[in-house]
Coordinates of C-alpha atoms and ligand atoms in Angstrom, one line a residue:
M1 CA 307.9 183.0 18.6
V2 CA 308.3 183.6 22.3
V3 CA 309.5 187.2 22.0
P4 CA 306.1 188.7 22.6
I5 CA 305.8 186.9 25.9
I6 CA 308.8 188.4 27.6
F7 CA 307.4 192.0 27.5
G8 CA 305.8 192.6 30.8
I9 CA 307.0 189.6 32.7
S10 CA 310.1 191.4 33.7
D11 CA 311.0 189.1 36.5
I12 CA 310.7 185.9 34.5
P13 CA 313.7 185.6 32.1
L14 CA 313.3 184.4 28.5
Q15 CA 315.0 181.0 29.1
V16 CA 312.5 180.4 31.9
I17 CA 309.5 181.2 29.8
S18 CA 310.7 179.1 26.9
K19 CA 311.4 176.2 29.2
L20 CA 307.9 176.6 30.6
M21 CA 306.4 176.6 27.2
P22 CA 307.4 173.3 25.4
A23 CA 306.6 172.6 21.8
I24 CA 303.1 171.3 21.2
E25 CA 304.4 167.8 20.5
E26 CA 306.2 167.7 23.9
I27 CA 304.2 165.9 26.5
E28 CA 305.8 166.8 29.7
K29 CA 305.9 170.3 31.1
P30 CA 309.0 171.2 33.0
N31 CA 309.2 171.2 36.7
C32 CA 308.3 174.7 38.0
D33 CA 311.3 174.9 40.3
E34 CA 313.4 174.9 37.1
V35 CA 311.5 177.6 35.5
G36 CA 311.0 179.9 38.3
L37 CA 307.2 180.0 38.5
N38 CA 307.2 178.0 41.8
V39 CA 305.2 180.6 43.7
S40 CA 306.7 179.9 47.1
K41 CA 310.1 180.8 45.8
R42 CA 309.2 184.1 44.0
E43 CA 309.8 187.5 45.5
K44 CA 306.9 189.2 44.0
K45 CA 303.3 187.8 44.0
L46 CA 302.4 186.0 40.8
R47 CA 299.5 187.8 39.2
L48 CA 296.9 185.4 37.8
V49 CA 293.8 186.8 36.1
L50 CA 290.7 184.8 35.1
L51 CA 288.2 186.3 32.6
G52 CA 284.7 184.8 32.8
T53 CA 282.9 182.9 35.5
G54 CA 280.7 180.7 33.3
F55 CA 281.1 176.9 33.2
A56 CA 284.7 176.9 32.3
G57 CA 285.8 179.8 34.5
L58 CA 284.0 178.5 37.6
S59 CA 285.3 175.0 37.1
F60 CA 288.9 176.4 36.7
I61 CA 288.7 178.4 39.9
E62 CA 287.2 175.5 42.0
N63 CA 289.8 173.0 40.9
F64 CA 292.7 175.5 41.1
N65 CA 291.6 176.3 44.6
N66 CA 291.3 172.7 45.6
Y67 CA 294.7 171.8 44.3
I68 CA 296.9 174.8 45.2
P69 CA 298.3 174.4 48.7
T70 CA 297.6 177.2 51.2
R71 CA 301.2 178.3 51.5
E72 CA 301.5 178.7 47.7
K73 CA 298.2 180.6 47.7
D74 CA 299.7 183.3 49.8
S75 CA 302.3 184.0 47.1
L76 CA 299.9 184.7 44.3
E77 CA 297.1 187.1 43.6
L78 CA 294.1 185.8 41.7
T79 CA 291.7 188.3 40.2
V80 CA 288.5 187.2 38.6
I81 CA 286.7 189.5 36.1
D82 CA 283.2 189.1 34.7
S83 CA 280.6 191.5 33.5
R84 CA 278.0 189.7 35.6
D85 CA 278.1 188.2 39.1
Y86 CA 276.3 184.9 38.3
L87 CA 276.6 181.8 36.3
L88 CA 273.7 181.2 33.9
F89 CA 272.8 177.6 33.9
S90 CA 272.0 177.6 30.2
P91 CA 270.6 174.0 29.8
F92 CA 267.5 175.3 31.6
L93 CA 267.3 178.6 29.7
Y94 CA 264.7 177.3 27.3
E95 CA 262.5 176.5 30.3
V96 CA 262.7 180.1 31.4
A97 CA 261.7 181.1 27.8
T98 CA 258.7 178.9 28.0
G99 CA 257.5 179.8 31.5
Q100 CA 258.4 176.6 33.3
I101 CA 261.1 177.9 35.5
N102 CA 261.5 181.3 37.2
E103 CA 264.5 183.1 35.7
S104 CA 266.2 183.7 39.1
H105 CA 266.3 179.9 39.7
V106 CA 268.8 179.3 36.8
L107 CA 271.3 182.0 38.0
V108 CA 274.0 180.8 40.3
P109 CA 275.7 183.6 42.3
V110 CA 279.5 183.5 42.0
A111 CA 281.0 186.6 43.7
N112 CA 280.7 185.4 47.3
K113 CA 282.1 182.0 46.4
I114 CA 285.1 183.5 44.8
G115 CA 285.5 185.8 47.8
S116 CA 285.3 182.9 50.2
Y117 CA 288.3 181.3 48.4
G118 CA 290.3 184.5 49.1
Y119 CA 290.3 185.7 45.5
K120 CA 289.3 189.1 44.2
F121 CA 286.1 189.4 42.1
I122 CA 285.7 192.4 39.9
R123 CA 282.6 193.1 37.9
A124 CA 283.7 194.8 34.7
D125 CA 283.3 194.5 31.0
V126 CA 286.5 193.3 29.3
K127 CA 287.2 195.4 26.2
R128 CA 290.6 194.0 25.0
I129 CA 293.6 191.9 25.9
D130 CA 297.0 193.1 25.1
P131 CA 299.1 189.9 25.0
F132 CA 302.3 191.8 24.3
E133 CA 302.0 194.0 27.3
N134 CA 300.3 191.3 29.5
K135 CA 297.4 193.5 30.3
V136 CA 293.6 193.1 30.3
I137 CA 291.8 196.3 29.4
T138 CA 288.3 196.9 30.9
L139 CA 286.2 200.0 31.0
G140 CA 287.0 200.4 34.7
G141 CA 290.8 200.1 34.3
Q142 CA 293.7 197.9 33.3
F143 CA 294.8 194.6 34.9
P144 CA 298.3 193.4 34.4
Y145 CA 298.9 189.6 34.6
D146 CA 301.6 187.0 34.6
I147 CA 299.2 184.2 33.7
L148 CA 295.9 184.8 32.1
V149 CA 293.0 182.3 31.8
I150 CA 290.3 183.3 29.2
A151 CA 286.9 181.8 29.7
L152 CA 284.7 184.3 28.0
G153 CA 282.3 181.9 26.2
S154 CA 280.8 182.8 22.9
E155 CA 278.2 185.1 21.4
S156 CA 275.2 184.5 19.2
N157 CA 276.1 184.5 15.5
D158 CA 273.6 185.7 12.9
Y159 CA 276.2 184.9 10.1
G160 CA 275.3 188.3 8.6
I161 CA 271.9 187.1 7.3
E162 CA 269.7 190.0 6.4
G163 CA 267.2 190.9 9.1
V164 CA 268.2 188.4 11.8
S165 CA 269.5 190.9 14.3
E166 CA 266.5 193.2 13.9
N167 CA 263.7 190.6 13.7
A168 CA 264.7 187.4 15.5
I169 CA 265.4 187.0 19.2
P170 CA 268.5 185.0 20.1
L171 CA 268.5 182.6 23.1
K172 CA 271.9 183.0 24.7
N173 CA 271.5 185.0 27.9
I174 CA 268.9 185.5 30.6
E175 CA 267.5 188.7 29.2
E176 CA 266.9 187.0 25.9
G177 CA 265.2 184.1 27.6
I178 CA 262.8 186.6 29.2
R179 CA 262.3 188.4 25.9
V180 CA 261.4 185.1 24.2
R181 CA 258.8 184.3 26.9
K182 CA 257.4 187.9 26.7
R183 CA 257.1 187.7 22.9
I184 CA 255.2 184.4 22.9
L185 CA 252.9 185.6 25.7
E186 CA 252.2 188.9 24.1
S187 CA 251.4 187.3 20.8
Y188 CA 249.1 184.8 22.5
K189 CA 247.2 187.6 24.3
K190 CA 246.8 189.6 21.1
A191 CA 245.6 186.4 19.3
I192 CA 242.9 185.7 21.9
N193 CA 241.6 189.2 21.5
I194 CA 241.2 189.1 17.7
E195 CA 237.7 188.0 16.9
T196 CA 238.2 186.8 13.3
I197 CA 240.4 183.9 12.2
G198 CA 242.9 184.8 9.5
D199 CA 246.5 185.5 8.5
A200 CA 247.0 188.0 11.4
V201 CA 246.2 185.5 14.0
D202 CA 248.2 182.8 12.2
A203 CA 251.3 185.0 12.3
L204 CA 250.8 185.6 16.0
T205 CA 250.4 181.9 16.9
T206 CA 253.2 180.6 14.6
V207 CA 256.6 180.3 16.3
V208 CA 259.7 179.8 14.2
V209 CA 262.8 178.4 15.8
I210 CA 265.9 178.7 13.6
G211 CA 268.7 176.2 14.3
G212 CA 268.1 172.5 15.0
G213 CA 270.9 172.0 17.6
A214 CA 270.1 171.0 21.2
A215 CA 268.8 174.4 22.2
G216 CA 266.5 174.7 19.1
V217 CA 265.1 171.2 19.6
E218 CA 264.4 171.7 23.3
L219 CA 262.9 175.2 22.8
S220 CA 260.5 174.1 20.0
A221 CA 259.2 171.1 21.9
S222 CA 258.7 173.2 25.0
V223 CA 256.8 175.9 23.1
I224 CA 254.2 173.3 22.2
D225 CA 253.8 172.6 25.9
L226 CA 253.6 176.3 26.6
F227 CA 250.7 176.7 24.2
E228 CA 249.0 173.7 25.7
G229 CA 249.4 175.1 29.1
L230 CA 247.9 178.5 28.1
N231 CA 245.0 176.8 26.3
R232 CA 244.3 174.5 29.2
N233 CA 241.7 176.8 30.9
R234 CA 240.3 178.3 27.8
K235 CA 238.0 175.5 26.6
N236 CA 235.9 177.8 24.4
R237 CA 238.5 180.0 22.8
I238 CA 241.7 177.9 22.4
V239 CA 244.5 179.3 20.2
R240 CA 245.7 177.0 17.4
S241 CA 249.4 177.3 17.3
K242 CA 252.1 176.1 14.9
V243 CA 255.8 175.6 15.8
V244 CA 258.3 175.3 13.0
L245 CA 261.9 174.2 13.5
V246 CA 264.2 175.2 10.6
E247 CA 267.6 173.5 10.2
M248 CA 269.9 173.8 7.2
Q249 CA 271.2 170.2 7.5
E250 CA 269.2 167.4 6.1
H251 CA 268.8 165.9 9.5
L252 CA 268.7 167.0 13.2
M253 CA 271.9 166.5 15.2
I254 CA 273.3 164.1 12.7
D255 CA 276.6 164.1 14.5
Q256 CA 275.0 161.8 17.0
G257 CA 274.3 159.2 14.3
K258 CA 271.5 158.4 12.0
K259 CA 269.5 156.3 14.5
F260 CA 269.5 159.1 17.1
S261 CA 268.6 161.7 14.4
N262 CA 265.7 159.6 13.0
R263 CA 264.3 159.0 16.5
L264 CA 264.5 162.6 17.5
E265 CA 262.8 163.8 14.3
R266 CA 260.0 161.3 14.9
M267 CA 259.6 162.4 18.5
L268 CA 259.4 166.1 17.5
A269 CA 256.9 165.4 14.7
E270 CA 254.7 163.4 17.1
K271 CA 254.9 166.3 19.5
G272 CA 253.5 168.5 16.8
V273 CA 256.7 170.4 15.7
E274 CA 256.8 171.0 12.0
L275 CA 260.3 170.3 10.7
Q276 CA 261.8 172.3 7.8
L277 CA 265.1 170.4 7.2
G278 CA 267.7 171.0 4.5
K279 CA 266.7 174.6 4.1
R280 CA 268.6 177.8 4.9
V281 CA 267.2 181.0 6.2
V282 CA 268.0 183.7 3.7
K283 CA 266.1 186.6 5.2
V284 CA 264.1 187.5 8.2
D285 CA 261.8 190.5 8.0
S286 CA 259.1 191.9 10.3
D287 CA 256.5 189.5 8.9
G288 CA 258.4 186.3 8.9
V289 CA 261.2 184.1 7.6
I290 CA 262.2 183.5 4.0
L291 CA 263.8 180.1 3.3
S292 CA 266.3 179.1 0.6
D293 CA 263.6 177.3 -1.4
G294 CA 261.7 180.6 -1.7
S295 CA 259.0 179.8 0.8
K296 CA 258.0 182.2 3.5
I297 CA 256.7 181.4 7.0
A298 CA 254.7 184.2 8.3
S299 CA 255.4 184.7 12.0
Q300 CA 255.7 187.4 14.7
N301 CA 257.7 185.0 17.0
I302 CA 261.1 184.2 15.5
F303 CA 263.8 182.8 17.7
W304 CA 267.4 182.2 16.7
T305 CA 269.5 179.4 18.1
A306 CA 271.6 178.7 14.9
G307 CA 275.1 179.3 16.0
V308 CA 277.8 181.1 18.0
K309 CA 280.9 183.1 17.4
P310 CA 283.7 184.0 19.7
S311 CA 283.4 186.8 22.2
R312 CA 284.5 190.2 20.8
V313 CA 287.4 190.2 23.1
I314 CA 288.7 187.0 21.5
S315 CA 288.2 188.3 18.0
S316 CA 290.3 191.4 19.0
L317 CA 293.2 189.0 19.9
E318 CA 293.4 187.5 16.4
D319 CA 296.6 188.4 14.5
K320 CA 299.5 186.6 13.0
F321 CA 300.3 185.1 16.4
V322 CA 296.8 183.9 17.4
N323 CA 295.1 181.5 15.2
V324 CA 291.3 181.7 15.3
K325 CA 289.5 178.8 13.5
K326 CA 285.8 178.0 13.5
G327 CA 285.4 181.1 15.6
R328 CA 287.6 179.6 18.4
V329 CA 291.2 180.1 19.5
V330 CA 293.4 177.2 18.5
V331 CA 295.1 176.0 21.6
D332 CA 297.8 173.4 22.3
P333 CA 297.2 170.1 24.3
Y334 CA 297.7 172.1 27.5
L335 CA 295.0 174.6 26.4
S336 CA 297.4 177.5 26.1
I337 CA 297.9 179.6 23.0
P338 CA 301.0 178.3 21.2
S339 CA 302.6 181.7 20.8
F340 CA 301.5 183.0 24.2
H341 CA 302.0 180.2 26.6
N342 CA 301.1 182.3 29.6
I343 CA 297.6 182.6 28.2
Y344 CA 295.2 179.7 28.6
V345 CA 291.8 179.5 26.8
V346 CA 289.0 177.3 28.0
G347 CA 285.3 176.7 27.2
D348 CA 283.4 177.8 24.1
S349 CA 286.3 180.2 23.1
A350 CA 288.8 177.4 22.8
L351 CA 289.5 174.9 20.0
P352 CA 291.6 172.2 21.6
P353 CA 293.4 169.7 19.3
K354 CA 291.7 166.6 18.0
S355 CA 290.9 164.3 20.9
L356 CA 290.7 160.5 20.8
E357 CA 287.0 160.4 20.5
Q358 CA 286.0 163.3 18.3
D359 CA 287.4 165.5 15.6
F360 CA 286.9 168.5 17.8
V361 CA 285.7 169.3 21.3
P362 CA 282.1 170.5 21.2
Q363 CA 281.0 173.9 22.5
T364 CA 279.0 172.5 25.5
A365 CA 278.9 173.2 29.2
A366 CA 280.2 169.6 29.8
A367 CA 283.3 170.3 27.7
A368 CA 283.8 173.7 29.2
V369 CA 283.8 172.2 32.7
Q370 CA 286.4 169.6 31.7
E371 CA 288.6 172.2 30.2
G372 CA 288.4 174.5 33.2
K373 CA 289.2 171.6 35.5
F374 CA 292.2 170.6 33.4
V375 CA 293.7 174.0 33.5
G376 CA 292.9 174.5 37.2
I377 CA 294.8 171.4 38.2
H378 CA 297.5 171.8 35.6
L379 CA 298.3 175.4 36.8
A380 CA 298.1 174.4 40.5
H381 CA 300.5 171.6 39.8
I382 CA 303.1 173.6 37.9
L383 CA 302.9 176.6 40.2
C384 CA 303.8 174.5 43.2
G385 CA 306.6 172.7 41.5
K386 CA 305.0 169.4 40.4
S387 CA 305.3 168.3 36.8
K388 CA 302.2 167.3 35.0
K389 CA 302.3 164.7 32.4
D390 CA 298.8 164.5 31.0
V391 CA 297.5 166.5 28.1
F392 CA 293.9 167.6 27.8
C393 CA 291.6 164.8 26.6
Y394 CA 287.9 165.4 26.2
R395 CA 285.6 162.7 27.5
N396 CA 282.2 162.5 25.9
H397 CA 279.7 161.3 28.5
G398 CA 276.7 161.4 26.2
V399 CA 273.8 163.6 25.0
F400 CA 270.8 164.3 27.2
L401 CA 267.8 166.2 25.7
S402 CA 264.3 166.9 26.8
V403 CA 261.7 166.8 24.1
G404 CA 258.9 168.6 25.9
H405 CA 257.6 167.9 29.4
R406 CA 258.2 164.4 30.6
S407 CA 259.7 163.1 27.4
G408 CA 263.4 163.0 26.3
I409 CA 266.1 161.3 24.4
C410 CA 269.5 160.3 25.7
K411 CA 272.5 158.7 24.1
F412 CA 275.2 157.5 26.5
S413 CA 278.9 157.3 25.5
T414 CA 278.5 153.5 25.3
G415 CA 276.0 154.1 22.4
L416 CA 273.0 153.1 24.6
M417 CA 270.0 155.1 23.7
L418 CA 266.9 155.9 25.8
T419 CA 263.7 157.7 24.8
G420 CA 260.5 158.8 26.4
Y421 CA 259.9 159.3 30.1
S422 CA 262.9 157.4 31.3
A423 CA 265.2 159.6 29.2
W424 CA 263.5 162.7 30.5
A425 CA 264.0 161.4 34.1
V426 CA 267.7 160.8 33.3
W427 CA 268.0 164.3 31.7
G428 CA 266.3 165.9 34.8
I429 CA 268.5 164.1 37.3
V430 CA 271.8 164.8 35.4
H431 CA 271.0 168.5 35.1
L432 CA 269.7 168.9 38.7
L433 CA 272.8 167.3 40.0
K434 CA 274.9 169.7 37.9
I435 CA 273.3 172.9 38.9
E436 CA 275.4 174.3 41.7
T437 CA 273.5 175.2 44.9
L438 CA 270.9 173.3 46.9
K439 CA 268.7 176.4 46.7
N440 CA 268.8 176.3 42.9
K441 CA 268.0 172.6 42.9
L442 CA 265.0 172.9 45.3
D443 CA 263.7 176.0 43.5
I444 CA 263.7 174.2 40.1
L445 CA 262.1 171.1 41.6
F446 CA 259.4 173.4 43.0
D447 CA 258.9 175.0 39.6
W448 CA 258.6 171.7 37.8
T449 CA 256.0 170.5 40.3
F450 CA 254.0 173.7 40.1
A451 CA 254.8 174.8 36.5
R452 CA 251.2 175.3 35.8
F453 CA 250.8 178.0 38.6
H454 CA 254.0 179.6 37.6
L455 CA 252.9 179.9 34.0
E456 CA 249.6 181.5 35.2
T457 CA 251.6 184.0 37.3
V458 CA 254.0 185.1 34.5
S459 CA 251.4 185.1 31.7
G460 CA 248.6 186.8 33.6
I461 CA 246.3 184.5 31.7
T462 CA 244.2 182.2 33.8
Ligands
FAD501 C1 270.1 177.9 25.2 C2 271.3 177.1 25.5 C3 271.2 175.8 25.9 C4 272.3 175.1 26.2 N1 272.2 173.8 26.6 C5 273.3 173.1 26.9 C6 273.1 171.8 27.5 O1 272.0 171.3 27.7 N2 274.3 171.1 27.7 C7 275.5 171.6 27.5 O2 276.5 170.9 27.8 N3 275.7 172.8 27.0 C8 274.6 173.6 26.7 N4 274.7 174.8 26.1 C9 276.1 175.3 25.8 C10 276.7 175.9 27.0 O3 275.9 176.9 27.6 C11 278.1 176.5 26.7 O4 278.8 175.6 25.9 C12 278.8 176.9 27.9 O5 278.1 178.0 28.6 C13 280.2 177.4 27.6 O6 280.8 177.7 28.8 P1 281.9 178.9 28.9 O7 282.4 178.9 30.3 O8 282.8 178.8 27.8 O9 281.0 180.2 28.6 P2 279.8 180.8 29.5 O10 279.2 179.9 30.4 O11 279.0 181.5 28.5 O12 280.6 181.9 30.4 C14 281.2 183.1 29.8 C15 281.4 184.1 30.9 O13 282.1 185.2 30.3 C16 281.5 186.4 30.7 N5 281.9 187.4 29.6 C17 281.7 187.3 28.3 N6 282.2 188.4 27.7 C18 282.7 189.2 28.6 C19 283.3 190.5 28.6 N7 283.5 191.1 27.5 N8 283.6 191.0 29.8 C20 283.4 190.4 31.0 N9 282.8 189.2 31.0 C21 282.5 188.6 29.9 C22 280.0 186.1 30.7 O14 279.4 187.1 31.5 C23 280.0 184.7 31.3 O15 279.9 184.7 32.7 C24 273.6 175.6 25.9 C25 273.7 176.9 25.4 C26 272.6 177.7 25.2 C27 272.7 179.1 24.7

């Protein structure tokens, strides 16, 4: 099992590697002095490579940097690779898509921060990882590593459903957020210029959101607000809109419990979102969406939030050594790959073992931050000779959702549930505290206060 690991780490003998990599059941990692990874005692610099500066990657680097003593830092070389030089604060992406927040305000710059820690940031698209040769292959060159941390997130998954990739816009990155906004605004402008009421106008003013997870729920409620905002100054010629949320499960976010689910469905219905539950999308074409019961929803605005799959780089890793389940790499309790213990996987790409509270760790920013922090501290500890006893344990702090402007639903880990304005205030405070820089926080507060004027600017409709 460990044979593949020894290629490429010429200066770390096999016994050392196998000592560093205990069986999954083993709780205590060995002391690094024993295994030779204590950086201060190595002759050559230890090469650490981090792929991805999203929630998991950034949390890794911040915690690693906090916990690694300066003298050990000099004995290692940390290279960070990402195809973009910012973190996208995805919890606010739907607000970009509905014109409430300026797109630049949800992007947190990362390159300077990484540089200020004394690490190297390289902007490159990772193509492949060769775990046998300990190399990361990018378009711009190859990067050898002794220890690799993969934090590449996930990609939108259309599950191969006919017409989705051609006719529906996913909501996963900033470009897609802007595309969603443009599509709704273009449709609205076309609709107000058509004189007669009929099917053509209906298709332009019907929005279909596919996928009733957190992103789909927040987007559909917010689209209602967007139409209301656009109609506000058009007393004579308002556009009648319809927002449909399609979910293949019988209930929305049922993993949060029946009470949460019922309440959420009621709130959305009161807001004006039409729910199509227990129905699968079988086809999307240029005119609309066809559901599993044979019905068709005519729409020119179809948005996809129905699921994710691993990054292409992760898929290319899969072979008899790397187990990819549910589209995520199965990792051990230390978040390393069982057959390649010098490779850690964190964030959406990782499937950690069952934790105390849940069957699996969810693919959320909150979980990604916890995983990044765990590996950051864990590696800093073992690299400077301390042993680390804990294994990763995910802590669920609750669910916080906005359901349109000034309304929300929260469920804390204690089971306490809040709805309405207070829940929206909690949601806002939690997320504002989490977004990284003071500038981002102030910009977003400004956008929320003057959302109406921002909408007028981006839409060109007054
Ligand atoms: C619309 C939306 C709303 C969401 N809302 C919430 C929410 O409210 N709360 C919550 O907890 N979670 C939310 N999530 C989920 C959350 O965004 C993810 O779980 C989280 O981003 C995962 O973190 P990560 O570090 O694994 O990946 P990411 O944050 O996606 O980071 C991955 C990084 O890897 C880089 N990368 C990927 N592939 C390559 C490559 N080939 N080469 C180089 N670099 C690459 C990317 O550029 C990116 O910087 C939301 C997601 C979406 C899409």
